[in-house]
mmCIF file of C-alpha atoms in Angstrom:
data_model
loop_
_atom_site.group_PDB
_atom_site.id
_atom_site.type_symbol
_atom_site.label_atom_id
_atom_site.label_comp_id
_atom_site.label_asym_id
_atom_site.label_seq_id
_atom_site.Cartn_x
_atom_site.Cartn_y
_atom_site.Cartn_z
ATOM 1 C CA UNK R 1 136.831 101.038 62.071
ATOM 2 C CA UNK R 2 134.599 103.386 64.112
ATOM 3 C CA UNK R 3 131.348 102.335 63.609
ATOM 4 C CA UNK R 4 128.211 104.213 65.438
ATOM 5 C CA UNK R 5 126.216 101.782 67.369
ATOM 6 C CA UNK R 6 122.417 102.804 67.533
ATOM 7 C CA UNK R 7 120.679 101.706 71.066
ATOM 8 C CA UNK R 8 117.234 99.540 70.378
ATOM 9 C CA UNK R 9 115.192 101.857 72.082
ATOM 10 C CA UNK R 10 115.641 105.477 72.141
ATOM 11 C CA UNK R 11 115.869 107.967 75.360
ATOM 12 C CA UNK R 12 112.631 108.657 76.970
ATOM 13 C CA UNK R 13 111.822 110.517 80.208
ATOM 14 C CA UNK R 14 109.915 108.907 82.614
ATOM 15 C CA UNK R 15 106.245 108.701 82.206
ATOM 16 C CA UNK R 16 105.883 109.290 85.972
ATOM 17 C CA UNK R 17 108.449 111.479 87.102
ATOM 18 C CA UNK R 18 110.534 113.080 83.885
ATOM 19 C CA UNK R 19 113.639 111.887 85.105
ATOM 20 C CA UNK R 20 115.720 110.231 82.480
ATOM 21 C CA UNK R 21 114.732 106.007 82.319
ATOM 22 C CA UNK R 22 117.066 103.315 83.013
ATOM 23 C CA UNK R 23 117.419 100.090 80.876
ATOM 24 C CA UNK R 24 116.728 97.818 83.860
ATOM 25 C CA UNK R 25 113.369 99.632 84.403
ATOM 26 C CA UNK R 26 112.434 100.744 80.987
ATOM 27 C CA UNK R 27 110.048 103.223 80.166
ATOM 28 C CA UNK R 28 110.909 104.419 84.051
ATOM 29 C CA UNK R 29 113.507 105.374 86.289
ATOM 30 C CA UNK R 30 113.249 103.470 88.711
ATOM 31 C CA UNK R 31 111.072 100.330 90.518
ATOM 32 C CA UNK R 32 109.537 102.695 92.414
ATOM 33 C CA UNK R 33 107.821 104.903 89.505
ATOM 34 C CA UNK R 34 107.504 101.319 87.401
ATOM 35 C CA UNK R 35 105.675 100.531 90.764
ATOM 36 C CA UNK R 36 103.345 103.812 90.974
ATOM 37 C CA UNK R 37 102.281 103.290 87.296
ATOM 38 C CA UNK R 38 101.246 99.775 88.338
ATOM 39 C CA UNK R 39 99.103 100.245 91.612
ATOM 40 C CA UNK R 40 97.518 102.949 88.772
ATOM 41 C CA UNK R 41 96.541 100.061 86.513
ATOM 42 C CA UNK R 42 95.610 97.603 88.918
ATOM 43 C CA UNK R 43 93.165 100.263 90.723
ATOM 44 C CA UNK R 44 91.895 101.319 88.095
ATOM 45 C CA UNK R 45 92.681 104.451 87.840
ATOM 46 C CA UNK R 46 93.195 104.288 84.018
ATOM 47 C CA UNK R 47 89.978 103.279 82.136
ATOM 48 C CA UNK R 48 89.228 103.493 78.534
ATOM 49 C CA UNK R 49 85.600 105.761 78.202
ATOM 50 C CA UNK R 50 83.086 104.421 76.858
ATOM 51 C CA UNK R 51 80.652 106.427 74.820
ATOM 52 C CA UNK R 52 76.683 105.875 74.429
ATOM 53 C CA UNK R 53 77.069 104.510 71.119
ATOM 54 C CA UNK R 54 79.518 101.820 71.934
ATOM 55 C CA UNK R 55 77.770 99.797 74.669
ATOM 56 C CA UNK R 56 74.710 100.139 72.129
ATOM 57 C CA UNK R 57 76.484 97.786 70.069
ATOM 58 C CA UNK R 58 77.054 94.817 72.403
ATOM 59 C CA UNK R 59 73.189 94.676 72.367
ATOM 60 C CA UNK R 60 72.454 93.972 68.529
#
């Protein structure tokens, strides 16, 4: 019986550096680009924009 095993997640480069990730570090290749990512988050370097509109409606 050969039976085709399907991973759980599929292949994905490396949001960081394109290099192919590695289950121990998954979506990246490695601690250091897992690492990267993180000081990005945690300085926040990625924000969600705001518009106008939105902070209108904390006020009603």
């Amino acid at each position: 019986m050969s039976a085709k095993v399907e991973p759980l997640r599929p292949k994905r480069k490396c949001p960081e550096c394109g290099r192919e990730s590695r289950r121990e570090t998954y979506p990246f290749c490695s601690q250091r680009c897992k690492d990267i990512d993180l000081n990005r988050w945690l300085s926040g370097s990625y924000a969600i924009p705001v518009t106008e509109a939105e902070e209108n409606l904390d006020d009603e």
